[in-house]
Tab-separated table of C-alpha atoms and ligand atoms in Angstrom:
chain	number	residue	atom	x	y	z
A	21	MET	CA	-44.335	25.987	-0.177
A	22	GLY	CA	-42.752	25.268	3.178
A	23	GLU	CA	-39.475	23.476	3.056
A	24	ASN	CA	-39.706	20.001	4.456
A	25	LYS	CA	-36.357	19.604	6.053
A	26	ILE	CA	-35.350	15.976	6.314
A	27	GLN	CA	-32.654	15.351	8.848
A	28	ILE	CA	-30.081	13.126	7.187
A	29	LYS	CA	-28.587	10.657	9.618
A	30	VAL	CA	-24.823	10.338	9.546
A	31	LYS	CA	-23.612	6.981	10.778
A	32	SER	CA	-20.338	5.171	10.772
A	33	GLY	CA	-18.722	2.240	12.452
A	34	PHE	CA	-16.279	-0.616	12.397
A	35	ILE	CA	-17.510	-4.136	11.722
A	36	ALA	CA	-15.328	-7.048	12.782
A	37	VAL	CA	-15.792	-9.807	10.230
A	38	VAL	CA	-14.987	-13.035	12.049
A	39	GLY	CA	-15.296	-16.721	11.366
A	40	ARG	CA	-13.066	-19.712	10.901
A	41	PRO	CA	-10.939	-19.973	7.777
A	42	ASN	CA	-12.691	-20.633	4.473
A	43	VAL	CA	-16.210	-19.583	5.480
A	44	GLY	CA	-16.169	-16.716	2.951
A	45	LYS	CA	-15.114	-13.582	4.849
A	46	SER	CA	-12.929	-12.225	2.056
A	47	THR	CA	-15.437	-13.182	-0.618
A	48	LEU	CA	-18.153	-11.250	1.200
A	49	ILE	CA	-16.081	-8.115	1.682
A	50	ASN	CA	-14.832	-8.195	-1.895
A	51	SER	CA	-18.267	-8.562	-3.399
A	52	ILE	CA	-19.786	-5.884	-1.192
A	53	ILE	CA	-17.008	-3.422	-1.940
A	54	GLY	CA	-16.780	-4.597	-5.533
A	55	GLN	CA	-13.048	-4.747	-5.758
A	56	LYS	CA	-10.399	-7.296	-5.042
A	57	ILE	CA	-9.085	-6.030	-1.733
A	58	ALA	CA	-8.987	-9.144	0.390
A	59	ALA	CA	-7.323	-12.254	-0.915
A	60	VAL	CA	-9.745	-15.080	-1.609
A	61	SER	CA	-8.404	-18.573	-1.640
A	62	PRO	CA	-9.813	-22.091	-1.707
A	63	ARG	CA	-7.245	-22.787	1.021
A	64	PRO	CA	-7.471	-21.360	4.532
A	65	GLN	CA	-5.152	-18.847	6.183
A	66	THR	CA	-4.402	-16.583	3.292
A	67	THR	CA	-5.659	-13.439	5.002
A	68	ARG	CA	-3.090	-12.629	7.626
A	69	LYS	CA	-3.492	-8.972	8.411
A	70	ASN	CA	-6.549	-7.031	9.428
A	71	GLN	CA	-7.628	-5.365	6.217
A	72	LEU	CA	-10.255	-2.702	5.876
A	73	GLY	CA	-13.040	-2.708	3.315
A	74	ILE	CA	-14.872	0.597	3.343
A	75	LEU	CA	-18.377	1.115	1.995
A	76	THR	CA	-20.145	4.456	2.069
A	77	VAL	CA	-23.891	4.343	1.470
A	78	THR	CA	-25.645	7.599	0.696
A	79	ASN	CA	-29.327	8.170	0.036
A	80	GLN	CA	-31.826	10.874	0.885
A	81	TYR	CA	-32.237	9.679	4.474
A	82	LEU	CA	-28.830	8.611	5.530
A	83	ASN	CA	-25.153	8.766	5.004
A	84	ALA	CA	-23.551	5.668	6.418
A	85	GLN	CA	-19.990	4.465	6.333
A	86	ILE	CA	-19.460	0.778	7.020
A	87	ILE	CA	-15.874	-0.197	7.695
A	88	PHE	CA	-15.357	-3.951	7.464
A	89	ILE	CA	-12.312	-5.466	9.092
A	90	ASP	CA	-11.295	-8.807	7.628
A	91	THR	CA	-9.724	-10.671	10.517
A	92	PRO	CA	-7.129	-13.350	10.017
A	93	GLY	CA	-9.387	-15.796	11.815
A	94	ILE	CA	-9.122	-17.226	15.236
A	95	HIS	CA	-6.787	-20.148	15.509
A	96	ARG	CA	-5.563	-22.340	18.272
A	97	PRO	CA	-2.079	-21.103	19.193
A	98	LEU	CA	0.193	-23.750	17.722
A	99	HIS	CA	3.220	-21.477	17.523
A	100	LYS	CA	3.920	-17.790	17.947
A	101	LEU	CA	2.222	-16.682	14.774
A	102	GLY	CA	-0.944	-18.342	15.999
A	103	GLU	CA	-0.770	-16.716	19.438
A	104	LYS	CA	-0.241	-13.324	17.974
A	105	MET	CA	-3.168	-13.799	15.626
A	106	ASN	CA	-5.357	-14.839	18.563
A	107	ARG	CA	-4.482	-11.789	20.647
A	108	GLU	CA	-5.220	-9.586	17.669
A	109	ALA	CA	-8.556	-11.279	17.139
A	110	ILE	CA	-9.673	-10.550	20.706
A	111	GLU	CA	-8.598	-6.923	20.470
A	112	THR	CA	-10.282	-6.634	17.104
A	113	LEU	CA	-13.564	-7.813	18.573
A	114	GLU	CA	-13.535	-5.442	21.529
A	115	ASN	CA	-12.649	-2.360	19.526
A	116	ASN	CA	-15.586	-2.594	17.173
A	117	ASP	CA	-19.152	-1.409	16.903
A	118	LEU	CA	-20.538	-4.632	15.532
A	119	ILE	CA	-19.471	-8.233	15.088
A	120	LEU	CA	-20.338	-10.017	11.881
A	121	LEU	CA	-19.822	-13.724	12.416
A	122	ILE	CA	-19.715	-15.662	9.172
A	123	VAL	CA	-20.476	-19.356	9.344
A	124	ASP	CA	-20.498	-21.951	6.607
A	125	ALA	CA	-24.102	-23.142	6.442
A	126	THR	CA	-23.083	-26.260	4.534
A	127	GLN	CA	-21.133	-27.591	7.500
A	128	ASN	CA	-21.953	-28.313	11.088
A	129	PRO	CA	-20.263	-25.983	13.564
A	130	ASP	CA	-16.939	-27.359	14.705
A	131	GLU	CA	-14.474	-26.680	17.494
A	132	GLU	CA	-13.251	-23.517	15.830
A	133	ASP	CA	-16.761	-22.066	15.521
A	134	GLU	CA	-17.247	-22.844	19.214
A	135	THR	CA	-14.002	-21.045	20.113
A	136	ILE	CA	-15.264	-17.939	18.349
A	137	ILE	CA	-18.735	-18.136	19.915
A	138	ASN	CA	-17.212	-18.452	23.385
A	139	LEU	CA	-14.936	-15.524	22.672
A	140	ILE	CA	-17.882	-13.348	21.630
A	141	SER	CA	-19.936	-14.416	24.646
A	142	ASN	CA	-17.136	-13.476	27.015
A	143	LEU	CA	-16.213	-10.028	25.737
A	144	ASN	CA	-16.114	-7.210	28.282
A	145	ARG	CA	-18.328	-5.004	26.145
A	146	ASN	CA	-21.789	-5.683	24.799
A	147	ILE	CA	-21.427	-5.491	21.040
A	148	PRO	CA	-24.283	-6.322	18.659
A	149	VAL	CA	-23.756	-9.542	16.708
A	150	ILE	CA	-24.998	-10.534	13.277
A	151	ILE	CA	-24.533	-14.104	12.104
A	152	ALA	CA	-24.362	-14.492	8.335
A	153	LEU	CA	-25.157	-18.052	7.280
A	154	ASN	CA	-23.058	-18.207	4.155
A	155	LYS	CA	-23.021	-20.443	1.061
A	156	ILE	CA	-26.788	-20.906	0.982
A	157	ASP	CA	-26.497	-21.296	-2.792
A	158	LEU	CA	-25.416	-24.845	-1.950
A	159	LEU	CA	-28.435	-25.608	0.258
A	160	ASN	CA	-32.164	-26.177	-0.145
A	161	ASP	CA	-34.750	-24.188	1.800
A	162	SER	CA	-35.379	-26.769	4.470
A	163	ASN	CA	-31.686	-27.027	5.275
A	164	ILE	CA	-31.412	-23.253	5.451
A	165	LYS	CA	-34.314	-23.230	7.928
A	166	LYS	CA	-32.639	-25.924	10.013
A	167	GLN	CA	-29.380	-23.966	10.174
A	168	ASN	CA	-31.299	-20.832	11.010
A	169	SER	CA	-33.021	-22.334	14.023
A	170	PHE	CA	-29.840	-24.023	15.170
A	171	TRP	CA	-27.974	-20.707	15.286
A	172	LYS	CA	-30.889	-18.886	16.860
A	173	LYS	CA	-30.732	-21.314	19.756
A	174	ARG	CA	-26.961	-21.288	19.918
A	175	MET	CA	-26.697	-17.480	20.018
A	176	PRO	CA	-30.022	-15.902	20.988
A	177	ILE	CA	-28.595	-12.357	21.070
A	178	ALA	CA	-27.576	-12.484	17.410
A	179	GLU	CA	-29.498	-11.445	14.310
A	180	ILE	CA	-29.305	-14.242	11.744
A	181	ILE	CA	-29.221	-13.607	8.008
A	182	PRO	CA	-28.726	-16.331	5.378
A	183	ILE	CA	-26.553	-15.121	2.511
A	184	SER	CA	-24.471	-16.203	-0.428
A	185	ALA	CA	-21.298	-14.150	-0.535
A	186	ALA	CA	-20.368	-15.642	-3.897
A	187	MET	CA	-23.753	-14.980	-5.526
A	188	GLY	CA	-24.509	-11.710	-3.778
A	189	ARG	CA	-27.706	-13.070	-2.265
A	190	ASN	CA	-29.435	-11.133	0.562
A	191	PHE	CA	-26.833	-8.375	0.604
A	192	ASP	CA	-29.558	-5.715	0.906
A	193	GLU	CA	-30.971	-7.333	3.998
A	194	LEU	CA	-27.513	-7.720	5.476
A	195	LEU	CA	-26.479	-4.133	4.753
A	196	ASN	CA	-29.760	-2.703	6.060
A	197	LYS	CA	-29.345	-4.633	9.280
A	198	ILE	CA	-25.750	-3.466	9.649
A	199	ILE	CA	-26.696	0.157	9.010
A	200	ALA	CA	-29.555	-0.066	11.520
A	201	LEU	CA	-27.101	-1.195	14.182
A	202	LEU	CA	-24.359	1.329	13.351
A	203	PRO	CA	-23.834	4.167	15.819
A	204	GLU	CA	-24.357	7.743	14.696
A	205	GLY	CA	-21.182	9.645	14.047
A	206	MET	CA	-18.929	11.285	11.492
A	207	HIS	CA	-17.220	9.292	8.778
A	208	PHE	CA	-13.631	8.193	9.226
A	209	TYR	CA	-12.667	8.052	5.540
A	210	PRO	CA	-13.449	9.972	2.348
A	211	GLU	CA	-16.514	8.711	0.480
A	212	ASP	CA	-14.624	7.114	-2.410
A	213	GLN	CA	-11.985	5.315	-0.368
A	214	VAL	CA	-12.399	1.526	-0.368
A	215	THR	CA	-9.443	0.300	1.637
A	216	ASP	CA	-6.589	1.456	3.817
A	217	LEU	CA	-4.071	-0.951	2.385
A	218	TYR	CA	-1.420	0.241	0.033
A	219	GLU	CA	-1.421	-1.419	-3.314
A	220	ARG	CA	1.935	-3.027	-2.567
A	221	GLU	CA	0.502	-4.801	0.469
A	222	ILE	CA	-2.377	-6.127	-1.579
A	223	ALA	CA	0.147	-7.258	-4.188
A	224	ALA	CA	2.124	-9.117	-1.505
A	225	ASP	CA	-1.035	-10.876	-0.410
A	226	LEU	CA	-1.881	-11.821	-4.005
A	227	ILE	CA	1.615	-13.273	-4.490
A	228	ARG	CA	1.228	-15.297	-1.288
A	229	VAL	CA	-2.183	-16.609	-2.360
A	230	SER	CA	-0.884	-17.548	-5.807
A	231	ALA	CA	2.097	-19.362	-4.300
A	232	LEU	CA	-0.075	-21.304	-1.856
A	233	LYS	CA	-2.492	-22.200	-4.608
A	234	ILE	CA	0.217	-23.541	-6.878
A	235	LEU	CA	2.318	-25.214	-4.184
A	236	ARG	CA	-0.769	-26.834	-2.637
A	237	ASP	CA	0.195	-28.742	0.502
A	238	GLU	CA	3.886	-28.998	-0.212
A	239	ILE	CA	4.859	-26.104	2.042
A	240	PRO	CA	2.189	-25.648	4.683
A	241	HIS	CA	2.079	-21.953	5.638
A	242	GLY	CA	5.843	-21.688	5.457
A	243	ILE	CA	6.186	-18.674	3.198
A	244	ALA	CA	6.275	-14.925	3.628
A	245	ILE	CA	6.385	-12.258	0.939
A	246	ARG	CA	8.386	-9.052	1.025
A	247	ILE	CA	7.950	-6.401	-1.642
A	248	ASP	CA	11.412	-5.037	-2.437
A	249	GLN	CA	10.501	-2.622	-5.178
A	250	TYR	CA	7.241	-1.224	-6.468
A	251	SER	CA	7.700	1.487	-9.018
A	252	GLU	CA	5.965	2.995	-12.001
A	253	ARG	CA	7.645	1.855	-15.195
A	254	ASP	CA	5.750	3.768	-17.844
A	255	GLU	CA	2.421	5.561	-17.972
A	256	ASN	CA	0.412	2.331	-17.885
A	257	GLY	CA	2.575	-0.156	-16.076
A	258	ALA	CA	4.412	-0.890	-12.843
A	259	TYR	CA	7.492	-2.910	-11.945
A	260	ILE	CA	7.380	-5.098	-8.838
A	261	GLU	CA	10.231	-7.041	-7.336
A	262	ALA	CA	9.442	-9.315	-4.417
A	263	THR	CA	11.109	-11.970	-2.290
A	264	VAL	CA	9.453	-15.222	-1.312
A	265	PHE	CA	10.859	-16.339	2.035
A	266	VAL	CA	10.843	-20.015	2.926
A	267	GLU	CA	12.023	-21.810	6.068
A	268	ARG	CA	14.292	-24.467	4.587
A	269	GLU	CA	16.655	-25.130	1.684
A	270	SER	CA	14.477	-28.089	0.709
A	271	HIS	CA	11.489	-25.745	0.526
A	272	LYS	CA	13.423	-23.359	-1.641
A	273	ALA	CA	14.047	-26.155	-4.120
A	274	ILE	CA	10.320	-26.869	-4.241
A	275	VAL	CA	9.346	-23.222	-4.689
A	276	VAL	CA	11.913	-22.666	-7.438
A	277	GLY	CA	11.106	-25.969	-9.120
A	278	LYS	CA	12.928	-27.765	-11.911
A	279	ARG	CA	14.750	-25.174	-13.997
A	280	GLY	CA	12.701	-22.459	-12.293
A	281	LYS	CA	9.423	-23.826	-13.581
A	282	MET	CA	7.494	-23.508	-10.318
A	283	ILE	CA	8.485	-19.949	-9.471
A	284	LYS	CA	7.721	-18.950	-13.034
A	285	LYS	CA	4.236	-20.365	-12.720
A	286	ILE	CA	3.710	-18.608	-9.381
A	287	GLY	CA	4.925	-15.378	-10.930
A	288	THR	CA	2.581	-15.597	-13.901
A	289	THR	CA	-0.448	-16.373	-11.737
A	290	ALA	CA	0.386	-13.585	-9.299
A	291	ARG	CA	1.045	-11.106	-12.091
A	292	LEU	CA	-2.372	-11.734	-13.642
A	293	GLU	CA	-4.052	-11.268	-10.243
A	294	ILE	CA	-2.179	-8.027	-9.563
A	295	GLU	CA	-3.018	-6.744	-13.043
A	296	LYS	CA	-6.701	-7.452	-12.352
A	297	MET	CA	-6.485	-5.642	-9.016
A	298	SER	CA	-4.630	-2.585	-10.278
A	299	SER	CA	-6.041	-2.430	-13.826
A	300	ARG	CA	-2.697	-1.968	-15.512
A	301	LYS	CA	0.270	-3.861	-16.842
A	302	ILE	CA	2.587	-5.361	-14.227
A	303	TYR	CA	6.173	-6.535	-14.593
A	304	LEU	CA	6.815	-8.959	-11.761
A	305	ARG	CA	10.125	-10.405	-10.649
A	306	LEU	CA	10.264	-12.950	-7.807
A	307	ASN	CA	13.276	-14.062	-5.787
A	308	VAL	CA	13.332	-16.975	-3.351
A	309	LYS	CA	15.330	-16.881	-0.121
A	310	VAL	CA	15.718	-19.070	2.950
A	311	ARG	CA	15.045	-17.405	6.295
A	312	LYS	CA	15.107	-20.066	8.988
A	313	ASP	CA	12.240	-20.199	11.445
A	314	TRP	CA	10.713	-16.896	10.329
A	315	ARG	CA	7.390	-17.808	11.841
A	316	ASN	CA	8.814	-17.885	15.369
A	317	ASP	CA	10.901	-14.750	14.973
A	318	GLU	CA	9.135	-11.681	16.421
A	319	LYS	CA	11.359	-9.278	14.526
A	320	VAL	CA	10.634	-10.864	11.198
A	321	LEU	CA	6.924	-11.025	11.941
A	322	ARG	CA	6.879	-7.322	12.739
A	323	ARG	CA	8.770	-6.460	9.588
A	324	PHE	CA	6.301	-8.408	7.482
A	325	GLY	CA	3.509	-6.603	9.271
A	326	TYR	CA	1.822	-9.574	10.936
B	13	GDP	P1	-12.173	-16.716	4.256
B	13	GDP	O1	-11.034	-17.609	4.635
B	13	GDP	O2	-13.244	-16.758	5.297
B	13	GDP	O3	-11.770	-15.332	3.905
B	13	GDP	O4	-12.852	-17.403	2.950
B	13	GDP	P2	-12.741	-16.993	1.400
B	13	GDP	O5	-13.519	-15.766	1.141
B	13	GDP	O6	-11.311	-17.004	1.012
B	13	GDP	O7	-13.549	-18.192	0.720
B	13	GDP	C1	-13.173	-19.555	0.875
B	13	GDP	C2	-13.774	-20.395	-0.236
B	13	GDP	O8	-15.207	-20.433	-0.146
B	13	GDP	C3	-13.470	-19.842	-1.625
B	13	GDP	O9	-13.178	-20.934	-2.475
B	13	GDP	C4	-14.744	-19.152	-2.037
B	13	GDP	O10	-14.905	-19.109	-3.421
B	13	GDP	C5	-15.806	-20.023	-1.366
B	13	GDP	N1	-17.052	-19.277	-1.072
B	13	GDP	C6	-17.162	-18.117	-0.402
B	13	GDP	N2	-18.457	-17.706	-0.333
B	13	GDP	C7	-19.197	-18.631	-0.978
B	13	GDP	C8	-20.622	-18.777	-1.263
B	13	GDP	O11	-21.469	-17.963	-0.913
B	13	GDP	N3	-20.994	-19.901	-1.954
B	13	GDP	C9	-20.096	-20.826	-2.374
B	13	GDP	N4	-20.570	-21.885	-3.042
B	13	GDP	N5	-18.764	-20.724	-2.134
B	13	GDP	C10	-18.301	-19.642	-1.452
B	14	MG	MG1	-9.882	-14.425	3.938
């Protein structure tokens, strides 16, 4: 019998996942990768850094590595943090092999969607674009069709795929389309690697998300987390000490709460999230400190890795 040699295609590429806050970027990456690597929050602006979610798909015909980059979103530059995030977003777009624009199909496109669309239309390079119409679990078929034709007209160059990131709907179609558009080339990461973030960075993000969730609107975006210690305690546990930075004394009082009640609650919530992420026992200690104007301080921003 003659050997039928099938040429296995090796593909790999970077996918910029863009879209305004709260459309479901982190949810999508997490459910595709199957691990909690990007913080998901019912409130916007919890993903601040560009995080990687790596998926390697292997079958008898191909060997493809999809590297998702969760962008912090594109915001109007209200202060330095915003400007810096904007610059990063533009660079992120141009350095990638594919742009995956996530939109919330339950809402009409707003100013922020338009900002992103204009950005994509004005890039120096021609990069393929996929628009994922997310949250279709909340819509009926006729509304999905309406959204579909709206986006087709708005961005004729894009492929449009309705999905539900939360329910895992249409992931196959989405992944097949992504793989079809990926360039051929060697993989950048080992097959079993799912992210490039160190566990301590993920932990910092989970603490930030927990704090924002519990504080609600009391301290809008005014906190930063620094991990001061992250060490193995015994064979199945780790000890984490972290500092929550706030901008004002009055904010510190809110974060600490009456007799430390608030910070205790934040700590418990964060600890449970980190335990879920790392599958082991976590001992978490949180401190609260005032660092005036940290959001406008370049040095501080760099140290926190923004
Ligand atoms: P990001 O800011 O774009 O990263 O958005 P997140 O992934 O943090 O999601 C924002 C909110 O939308 C969260 O409360 C998610 O649970 C919710 N969400 C995300 N995807 C879906 C979806 O497909 N269906 C529904 N119903 N909710 C979703
Ligand atoms: Mg996010």
